[in-house]
Tab-separated table of C-alpha atoms in Angstrom:
chain	number	residue	atom	x	y	z
Y	1	MET	CA	22.462	-8.908	-10.521
Y	2	GLU	CA	24.237	-5.963	-12.131
Y	3	VAL	CA	25.126	-7.240	-15.505
Y	4	THR	CA	26.136	-5.359	-18.593
Y	5	GLY	CA	24.684	-6.272	-21.980
Y	6	ARG	CA	23.987	-9.998	-22.403
Y	7	GLY	CA	25.861	-10.371	-19.158
Y	8	GLU	CA	29.423	-11.417	-19.706
Y	9	ARG	CA	30.946	-9.664	-16.700
Y	10	LEU	CA	29.732	-8.265	-13.435
Y	11	ALA	CA	30.498	-4.692	-12.445
Y	12	CYS	CA	33.490	-5.985	-10.478
Y	13	GLY	CA	34.891	-7.673	-13.586
Y	14	ALA	CA	34.074	-11.244	-12.541
Y	15	GLU	CA	32.835	-13.434	-15.385
Y	16	LEU	CA	29.230	-14.419	-14.926
Y	17	GLY	CA	29.805	-17.621	-16.867
Y	18	GLN	CA	32.433	-18.709	-14.376
Y	19	LEU	CA	30.023	-18.123	-11.523
Y	20	VAL	CA	27.344	-20.157	-13.332
Y	21	ASP	CA	29.686	-23.116	-13.702
Y	22	GLN	CA	30.874	-22.690	-10.117
Y	23	VAL	CA	27.308	-22.922	-8.847
Y	24	ALA	CA	26.226	-25.711	-11.224
Y	25	GLU	CA	29.261	-27.880	-10.523
Y	26	ALA	CA	29.512	-26.827	-6.854
Y	27	THR	CA	33.223	-26.210	-7.351
Y	28	PRO	CA	35.273	-23.866	-5.164
Y	29	PRO	CA	35.596	-20.286	-6.498
Y	30	ALA	CA	38.639	-19.307	-8.557
Y	31	ASP	CA	39.173	-16.265	-6.348
Y	32	LEU	CA	37.807	-16.965	-2.898
Y	33	ALA	CA	39.082	-13.775	-1.288
Y	34	HIS	CA	37.472	-11.588	-3.933
Y	35	GLN	CA	34.154	-13.408	-3.875
Y	36	ALA	CA	33.916	-13.300	-0.124
Y	37	ALA	CA	34.286	-9.510	-0.126
Y	38	CYS	CA	32.626	-8.520	-3.421
Y	39	PRO	CA	28.968	-7.466	-3.163
Y	40	HIS	CA	28.447	-7.945	-6.913
Y	41	CYS	CA	29.675	-11.500	-6.823
Y	42	ARG	CA	27.698	-12.306	-3.699
Y	43	ALA	CA	24.485	-10.930	-5.139
Y	44	ALA	CA	25.047	-12.816	-8.397
Y	45	LEU	CA	25.864	-16.042	-6.587
Y	46	GLU	CA	22.784	-15.728	-4.445
Y	47	GLU	CA	20.566	-15.407	-7.490
Y	48	LEU	CA	22.350	-18.211	-9.317
Y	49	GLU	CA	22.014	-20.505	-6.322
Y	50	SER	CA	18.314	-19.833	-6.307
Y	51	VAL	CA	17.952	-20.490	-10.048
Y	52	TRP	CA	20.155	-23.553	-9.965
Y	53	GLY	CA	18.463	-24.807	-6.823
Y	54	GLU	CA	15.375	-25.217	-8.942
Y	55	VAL	CA	17.297	-27.261	-11.513
Y	56	ARG	CA	18.541	-29.517	-8.723
Y	57	ASP	CA	15.048	-29.814	-7.278
Y	58	LEU	CA	13.672	-30.875	-10.644
Y	59	ALA	CA	16.508	-33.363	-11.064
Y	60	ARG	CA	15.554	-34.873	-7.704
Y	61	GLN	CA	11.924	-35.326	-8.707
Y	62	PRO	CA	11.205	-38.972	-9.282
Y	63	VAL	CA	10.050	-39.522	-12.864
Y	64	ALA	CA	7.465	-42.243	-13.224
Y	65	VAL	CA	7.923	-44.259	-16.379
Y	66	PRO	CA	4.576	-44.858	-18.077
Y	67	ALA	CA	3.387	-48.419	-17.558
Y	68	GLY	CA	3.810	-50.803	-20.421
Y	69	VAL	CA	6.919	-49.425	-22.141
Y	70	VAL	CA	8.946	-52.573	-21.565
Y	71	GLU	CA	5.946	-54.755	-22.448
Y	72	ALA	CA	5.438	-52.946	-25.752
Y	73	VAL	CA	9.138	-53.198	-26.551
Y	74	MET	CA	9.255	-56.890	-25.686
Y	75	ARG	CA	6.236	-57.678	-27.851
Y	76	ARG	CA	8.114	-56.189	-30.760
Y	77	VAL	CA	11.396	-57.860	-29.810
Y	78	ARG	CA	9.760	-61.277	-29.512
Y	79	ALA	CA	8.019	-60.852	-32.849
Y	80	GLU	CA	11.263	-59.886	-34.556
Y	81	HIS	CA	13.176	-62.622	-32.795
Y	82	ALA	CA	10.634	-65.244	-33.826
Y	83	ALA	CA	10.797	-64.041	-37.435
Y	84	GLU	CA	14.567	-64.320	-37.366
Y	85	SER	CA	14.788	-67.724	-35.799
Y	86	VAL	CA	12.968	-69.765	-38.409
Y	87	VAL	CA	14.268	-73.239	-37.694
Y	88	ILE	CA	16.762	-74.316	-40.303
Y	89	PRO	CA	18.560	-77.545	-39.463
Y	90	LEU	CA	22.049	-76.549	-38.422
Y	91	GLU	CA	23.601	-79.100	-40.728
Y	92	THR	CA	22.210	-77.419	-43.814
Y	93	ILE	CA	24.085	-74.256	-42.844
Y	94	VAL	CA	27.309	-75.752	-41.506
Y	95	PRO	CA	27.485	-79.347	-42.649
Y	96	ARG	CA	31.153	-79.589	-41.778
Y	97	LEU	CA	30.810	-78.391	-38.227
Y	98	VAL	CA	28.101	-80.645	-36.969
Y	99	ARG	CA	28.695	-84.307	-37.518
Y	100	HIS	CA	27.609	-87.309	-35.651
Y	101	ALA	CA	28.731	-90.760	-34.957
Y	102	LEU	CA	25.868	-93.007	-35.964
Y	103	LEU	CA	25.032	-96.205	-34.162
Y	104	THR	CA	22.225	-98.229	-35.570
Y	105	GLY	CA	20.457	-100.427	-33.107
Y	106	GLU	CA	17.427	-102.697	-33.216
Y	107	ARG	CA	15.178	-100.136	-31.620
Y	108	GLY	CA	16.466	-96.923	-33.178
Y	109	THR	CA	19.596	-95.030	-33.944
Y	110	THR	CA	21.975	-93.203	-31.646
Y	111	GLN	CA	23.841	-90.130	-32.771
Y	112	ILE	CA	26.754	-88.693	-30.872
Y	113	ALA	CA	27.915	-85.291	-32.021
Y	114	ASP	CA	31.598	-85.245	-32.871
Y	115	SER	CA	32.048	-82.414	-30.363
Y	116	VAL	CA	31.059	-84.916	-27.684
Y	117	VAL	CA	33.579	-87.421	-28.966
Y	118	ALA	CA	36.198	-84.659	-29.002
Y	119	ALA	CA	35.377	-83.802	-25.393
Y	120	VAL	CA	35.782	-87.437	-24.404
Y	121	VAL	CA	39.143	-87.620	-26.195
Y	122	ARG	CA	40.336	-84.453	-24.559
Y	123	ARG	CA	39.359	-85.450	-21.052
Y	124	ALA	CA	40.979	-88.853	-21.447
Y	125	ALA	CA	44.219	-87.280	-22.640
Y	126	VAL	CA	44.567	-84.638	-19.924
Y	127	ARG	CA	44.255	-87.296	-17.219
Y	128	VAL	CA	47.391	-89.079	-18.376
Y	129	ALA	CA	50.461	-88.551	-16.186
Y	130	GLY	CA	52.989	-86.421	-18.026
Y	131	VAL	CA	50.432	-84.480	-20.062
Y	132	HIS	CA	50.617	-80.790	-19.294
Y	133	SER	CA	47.706	-79.816	-21.493
Y	134	VAL	CA	45.878	-80.628	-24.667
Y	135	GLY	CA	46.008	-78.085	-27.444
Y	136	ALA	CA	48.606	-75.943	-29.079
Y	137	ALA	CA	50.068	-73.266	-26.840
Y	138	GLY	CA	48.172	-70.454	-28.525
Y	139	GLY	CA	48.073	-70.044	-32.265
Y	140	LEU	CA	45.354	-70.414	-34.827
Y	141	ASP	CA	44.770	-74.076	-34.160
Y	142	ALA	CA	43.876	-73.381	-30.546
Y	143	VAL	CA	41.523	-70.595	-31.540
Y	144	VAL	CA	39.774	-72.633	-34.201
Y	145	GLY	CA	39.586	-75.584	-31.866
Y	146	ARG	CA	38.064	-73.509	-29.117
Y	147	LEU	CA	35.335	-72.330	-31.469
Y	148	ALA	CA	34.384	-75.928	-32.114
Y	149	GLY	CA	34.429	-76.562	-28.371
Y	150	GLN	CA	37.647	-78.517	-27.929
Y	151	ALA	CA	40.997	-76.842	-28.450
Y	152	GLY	CA	43.660	-79.110	-29.818
Y	153	VAL	CA	41.383	-81.990	-30.725
Y	154	GLU	CA	40.053	-82.864	-34.147
Y	155	VAL	CA	37.651	-85.697	-34.561
Y	156	GLU	CA	36.240	-87.357	-37.615
Y	157	VAL	CA	33.473	-89.853	-37.235
Y	158	GLU	CA	32.143	-92.140	-39.846
Y	159	GLY	CA	29.420	-94.411	-38.660
Y	160	HIS	CA	30.855	-95.833	-35.476
Y	161	ARG	CA	34.504	-95.423	-36.470
Y	162	VAL	CA	36.418	-92.534	-34.940
Y	163	THR	CA	39.593	-90.936	-36.182
Y	164	ALA	CA	41.017	-88.424	-33.749
Y	165	ALA	CA	43.966	-86.095	-33.963
Y	166	LEU	CA	45.142	-84.291	-30.888
Y	167	ALA	CA	47.901	-81.912	-29.958
Y	168	ILE	CA	49.439	-82.292	-26.528
Y	169	VAL	CA	51.967	-80.459	-24.421
Y	170	VAL	CA	54.132	-82.877	-22.419
Y	171	LEU	CA	55.465	-82.046	-18.982
Y	172	TYR	CA	59.221	-81.606	-19.080
Y	173	GLY	CA	60.981	-84.597	-17.543
Y	174	TYR	CA	58.611	-87.273	-18.819
Y	175	ALA	CA	59.711	-89.601	-21.609
Y	176	ILE	CA	57.723	-88.414	-24.589
Y	177	PRO	CA	57.253	-91.848	-26.290
Y	178	GLU	CA	55.835	-93.299	-23.085
Y	179	VAL	CA	53.486	-90.388	-22.519
Y	180	VAL	CA	52.260	-90.606	-26.129
Y	181	LYS	CA	51.738	-94.353	-25.811
Y	182	ALA	CA	49.744	-93.903	-22.612
Y	183	VAL	CA	47.646	-91.132	-24.152
Y	184	ARG	CA	46.806	-93.328	-27.131
Y	185	GLU	CA	45.796	-96.204	-24.869
Y	186	ARG	CA	43.644	-94.012	-22.624
Y	187	VAL	CA	41.989	-92.294	-25.581
Y	188	VAL	CA	41.204	-95.583	-27.329
Y	189	GLU	CA	39.775	-96.899	-24.065
Y	190	ALA	CA	37.630	-93.815	-23.571
Y	191	VAL	CA	36.335	-93.755	-27.133
Y	192	GLU	CA	35.340	-97.387	-26.877
Y	193	GLN	CA	34.046	-97.571	-23.327
Y	194	ILE	CA	32.639	-94.102	-22.764
Y	195	ALA	CA	31.458	-93.170	-26.256
Y	196	GLY	CA	30.766	-96.754	-27.299
Y	197	LEU	CA	32.526	-96.239	-30.614
Y	198	GLU	CA	35.506	-97.782	-32.344
Y	199	ALA	CA	38.810	-95.924	-32.371
Y	200	ALA	CA	40.205	-96.437	-35.871
Y	201	ALA	CA	43.207	-94.152	-35.503
Y	202	ILE	CA	44.485	-91.747	-32.858
Y	203	ASP	CA	47.082	-89.356	-34.218
Y	204	ILE	CA	49.052	-87.502	-31.591
Y	205	THR	CA	51.263	-84.484	-32.105
Y	206	VAL	CA	53.509	-83.296	-29.307
Y	207	VAL	CA	53.539	-79.542	-29.820
Y	208	ASP	CA	55.513	-78.429	-26.773
Y	209	VAL	CA	57.107	-79.377	-23.497
Y	210	ASP	CA	56.371	-77.345	-20.414
Y	211	GLY	CA	56.562	-77.358	-16.608
S	1	MET	CA	19.227	-66.024	-10.768
S	2	VAL	CA	19.380	-63.913	-13.885
S	3	LEU	CA	17.710	-60.965	-12.146
S	4	PHE	CA	20.868	-60.227	-10.241
S	5	ALA	CA	23.315	-60.738	-13.057
S	6	ASP	CA	25.342	-57.679	-14.023
S	7	ASP	CA	24.880	-55.827	-17.297
S	8	VAL	CA	27.898	-57.438	-18.936
S	9	HIS	CA	26.510	-60.949	-18.504
S	10	LEU	CA	23.009	-59.942	-19.464
S	11	VAL	CA	24.275	-58.223	-22.599
S	12	ARG	CA	26.223	-61.323	-23.555
S	13	ALA	CA	23.168	-63.510	-23.011
S	14	ALA	CA	20.960	-61.099	-24.956
S	15	GLN	CA	23.465	-61.089	-27.800
S	16	ALA	CA	23.129	-64.862	-27.836
S	17	HIS	CA	19.391	-64.301	-28.493
S	18	ASP	CA	18.276	-64.629	-24.878
S	19	VAL	CA	15.162	-62.464	-25.083
S	20	HIS	CA	14.521	-62.726	-21.353
S	21	ALA	CA	17.981	-61.380	-20.547
S	22	PHE	CA	17.230	-58.394	-22.762
S	23	GLU	CA	13.997	-57.789	-20.896
S	24	VAL	CA	15.809	-57.759	-17.559
S	25	LEU	CA	18.328	-55.305	-19.006
S	26	ILE	CA	15.784	-52.843	-20.304
S	27	ARG	CA	13.700	-53.001	-17.141
S	28	ARG	CA	16.846	-51.940	-15.358
S	29	HIS	CA	17.490	-49.011	-17.700
S	30	GLU	CA	14.050	-47.903	-18.906
S	31	GLY	CA	13.911	-45.168	-16.256
S	32	ALA	CA	17.053	-43.469	-17.539
S	33	VAL	CA	15.973	-43.845	-21.157
S	34	TYR	CA	12.542	-42.367	-20.469
S	35	ARG	CA	13.904	-39.506	-18.345
S	36	VAL	CA	16.296	-38.412	-21.073
S	37	ALA	CA	13.507	-38.558	-23.654
S	38	LEU	CA	11.184	-36.588	-21.384
S	39	ARG	CA	13.707	-33.813	-20.744
S	40	MET	CA	14.816	-33.701	-24.359
S	41	LEU	CA	11.348	-33.701	-25.926
S	42	GLY	CA	9.365	-31.925	-23.232
S	43	ASN	CA	6.221	-34.020	-23.116
S	44	PRO	CA	5.329	-37.484	-21.845
S	45	GLN	CA	3.662	-38.750	-25.030
S	46	ASP	CA	6.626	-38.098	-27.290
S	47	ALA	CA	8.976	-39.301	-24.570
S	48	GLU	CA	7.168	-42.632	-24.275
S	49	ASP	CA	7.297	-43.160	-28.040
S	50	ALA	CA	10.955	-42.192	-28.226
S	51	ALA	CA	11.872	-44.442	-25.284
S	52	GLN	CA	10.121	-47.397	-26.927
S	53	ASP	CA	11.757	-46.722	-30.273
S	54	ALA	CA	15.161	-46.405	-28.633
S	55	LEU	CA	14.795	-49.710	-26.769
S	56	ILE	CA	13.643	-51.556	-29.886
S	57	GLN	CA	16.560	-50.032	-31.754
S	58	ALA	CA	18.852	-51.228	-28.970
S	59	TRP	CA	17.661	-54.802	-29.534
S	60	ARG	CA	18.282	-54.518	-33.271
S	61	ALA	CA	21.714	-52.972	-32.809
S	62	LEU	CA	22.727	-55.308	-29.998
S	63	PRO	CA	24.919	-57.541	-32.208
S	64	SER	CA	27.077	-54.487	-32.973
S	65	PHE	CA	27.520	-53.536	-29.300
S	66	ARG	CA	31.128	-54.398	-28.510
S	67	GLY	CA	31.207	-53.364	-24.884
S	68	ALA	CA	33.745	-50.593	-25.433
S	69	SER	CA	31.542	-48.392	-23.267
S	70	ALA	CA	29.070	-49.325	-20.559
S	71	PHE	CA	25.720	-50.625	-21.752
S	72	SER	CA	24.087	-47.660	-20.011
S	73	SER	CA	26.234	-45.181	-22.010
S	74	TRP	CA	25.328	-47.016	-25.176
S	75	LEU	CA	21.615	-46.743	-24.348
S	76	TYR	CA	22.003	-43.047	-23.517
S	77	ARG	CA	23.591	-42.649	-26.911
S	78	ILE	CA	20.728	-44.359	-28.710
S	79	VAL	CA	17.959	-42.475	-26.935
S	80	THR	CA	19.733	-39.115	-27.190
S	81	ASN	CA	20.298	-39.570	-30.908
S	82	ARG	CA	16.699	-40.645	-31.340
S	83	CYS	CA	15.546	-37.437	-29.641
S	84	LEU	CA	17.938	-35.243	-31.617
S	85	THR	CA	16.642	-36.775	-34.852
S	86	LEU	CA	13.027	-36.167	-33.798
S	87	LEU	CA	13.820	-32.598	-32.817
S	88	ALA	CA	15.618	-31.948	-36.103
S	89	GLY	CA	12.453	-33.153	-37.853
S	90	ARG	CA	10.330	-30.840	-35.733
S	91	ARG	CA	12.451	-27.886	-36.701
S	92	ALA	CA	12.320	-28.800	-40.356
S	93	VAL	CA	8.529	-28.748	-40.488
S	94	VAL	CA	7.839	-25.436	-38.707
S	95	PRO	CA	8.463	-22.796	-41.375
S	96	LEU	CA	5.237	-20.909	-40.591
S	97	GLU	CA	5.020	-18.720	-37.505
S	98	ASP	CA	1.400	-19.709	-36.906
S	99	ASP	CA	2.123	-23.416	-37.130
S	100	ARG	CA	4.855	-23.298	-34.576
S	101	PRO	CA	4.015	-25.942	-31.994
S	102	ASP	CA	4.135	-24.903	-28.397
S	103	SER	CA	7.019	-26.665	-26.732
S	104	ARG	CA	5.482	-26.132	-23.323
S	105	PRO	CA	3.662	-29.153	-21.933
S	106	GLY	CA	-0.015	-29.014	-22.864
S	107	PRO	CA	-2.795	-29.271	-20.256
S	108	GLU	CA	-3.309	-32.994	-20.789
S	109	ALA	CA	0.426	-33.548	-20.489
S	110	THR	CA	0.757	-31.770	-17.158
S	111	VAL	CA	-1.728	-34.172	-15.625
S	112	GLU	CA	0.721	-37.018	-16.057
S	113	ALA	CA	3.886	-34.970	-15.702
S	114	GLU	CA	5.250	-33.880	-12.352
S	115	GLU	CA	3.740	-30.810	-10.754
S	116	GLY	CA	5.342	-27.409	-11.034
S	117	PHE	CA	8.678	-26.378	-12.490
S	118	GLU	CA	6.796	-25.065	-15.529
S	119	GLU	CA	9.099	-22.066	-16.065
S	120	LEU	CA	12.194	-24.192	-15.705
S	121	LYS	CA	10.882	-26.825	-18.100
S	122	THR	CA	9.973	-24.170	-20.623
S	123	ALA	CA	13.428	-22.642	-20.243
S	124	ILE	CA	15.043	-26.049	-20.817
S	125	MET	CA	12.955	-26.553	-23.943
S	126	ALA	CA	13.994	-23.101	-25.175
S	127	LEU	CA	17.613	-24.277	-25.416
S	128	THR	CA	18.802	-25.675	-28.718
S	129	PRO	CA	18.748	-29.493	-28.725
S	130	GLU	CA	22.545	-29.434	-29.027
S	131	GLN	CA	22.790	-27.460	-25.778
S	132	ARG	CA	19.962	-29.311	-24.090
S	133	ALA	CA	21.457	-32.791	-24.570
S	134	PRO	CA	24.642	-32.249	-22.534
S	135	LEU	CA	22.685	-30.313	-19.916
S	136	VAL	CA	20.170	-33.148	-19.476
S	137	LEU	CA	22.904	-35.784	-19.300
S	138	ARG	CA	24.891	-33.744	-16.799
S	139	GLU	CA	22.330	-32.139	-14.501
S	140	PHE	CA	19.613	-34.794	-14.606
S	141	GLU	CA	21.533	-37.999	-15.240
S	142	GLY	CA	24.770	-37.076	-13.481
S	143	LEU	CA	27.109	-38.235	-16.254
S	144	SER	CA	30.735	-37.096	-16.313
S	145	TYR	CA	32.083	-34.910	-19.138
S	146	GLU	CA	33.842	-37.968	-20.534
S	147	GLU	CA	30.682	-40.064	-20.500
S	148	ILE	CA	28.706	-37.276	-22.147
S	149	GLY	CA	31.451	-37.040	-24.746
S	150	GLU	CA	30.998	-40.746	-25.522
S	151	VAL	CA	27.255	-40.339	-25.819
S	152	LEU	CA	27.434	-37.283	-28.077
S	153	ASP	CA	30.642	-38.063	-29.956
S	154	LEU	CA	32.342	-34.976	-28.587
S	155	SER	CA	35.578	-34.336	-26.749
S	156	ALA	CA	35.292	-33.630	-23.028
S	157	GLY	CA	36.383	-30.065	-23.802
S	158	ALA	CA	33.596	-29.601	-26.336
S	159	VAL	CA	31.106	-30.991	-23.816
S	160	LYS	CA	32.302	-28.488	-21.259
S	161	GLY	CA	31.891	-25.641	-23.730
S	162	ARG	CA	28.368	-26.636	-24.701
S	163	LEU	CA	27.374	-27.157	-21.100
S	164	HIS	CA	28.732	-23.777	-20.213
S	165	ARG	CA	26.733	-22.072	-22.960
S	166	GLY	CA	23.631	-24.093	-22.175
S	167	ARG	CA	23.767	-23.163	-18.514
S	168	ARG	CA	24.249	-19.509	-19.384
S	169	GLU	CA	21.218	-19.618	-21.671
S	170	LEU	CA	19.166	-21.402	-19.064
S	171	VAL	CA	20.046	-18.854	-16.402
S	172	GLU	CA	19.130	-15.998	-18.747
S	173	GLU	CA	15.803	-17.647	-19.556
S	174	MET	CA	15.032	-18.225	-15.919
S	175	ARG	CA	15.908	-14.677	-14.981
S	176	ALA	CA	13.557	-13.428	-17.647
S	177	TRP	CA	10.733	-15.236	-15.838
S	178	ARG	CA	11.511	-13.608	-12.521
């Protein structure tokens, strides 16, 4: 390769750097006609292809990962994970989020998480004819509700008594008072028959009409 | 079957403290992580240590991974940075000519490393780490300029410039061997 100095240009004026990138990236030459005819370029390209061929060959070599890397990492990960997950009862951290309905029986107590009660309420409500959906159409309430598991439903349980508040969207065309009445009846029924609890109050807010 | 889940789902599970999901993820990517470390550091022992450190760091940093880039890019970023930090440390502690460690693979290293390519590997190690990183990610890992830019916090243009200079250097080094 006839190169001057550190090799910026060939004798024909072509930039060596351009030829390097051309070979490395396997891109078409900037000046095909010149390269095809120029002995300097052709000699340089030939040498570069040979040098870069070796880079490609090395890149194609399979590299064996030493055995045991993942195992060593996972030993450390498990140790750190175990140290982090010291069991603290959830209720001591978030007493307001996890609550239970409490049923005291002769042979032990039954606890039903309020998220379960909320799920029961929600499912009962969405099955009522005329209900488009349960939950505010977007907004903070829906987001907060979704975090707790049930958008649009708030449940408070005290012992076996349940107070529920739910937001519903009514299908356009249905009489809202009748839909609300049916929702309340279905929800009370579900709370009592499915959850086995007592429905003290079911507050319903119609937040939208749709459909 | 979790083995066939894609990275996105595995990452989500791992972020929810599913240790097994994390294991599946790193088994999938340990090859790339180790290869980058090997090409950046030049010997299998250091590469193994750096790959392990990078994967442990990935577990610790997992809660901060937001999925803006692919998990693989994120891992490349961690391991590349780990190597650059190690190499910066190496440079800082070699003020004496006589103490200068040989960057070529030692005899015990070559037993485990692949055969041949000694001149090329030496030439790669002769590049500055800043030139070597984009070259390794491009020529050995096949990343695009944009992906390399994400890994190294550089614009695609800056990646192109560094690659260009790195390739030039490499070619000069290789020609010197011939």
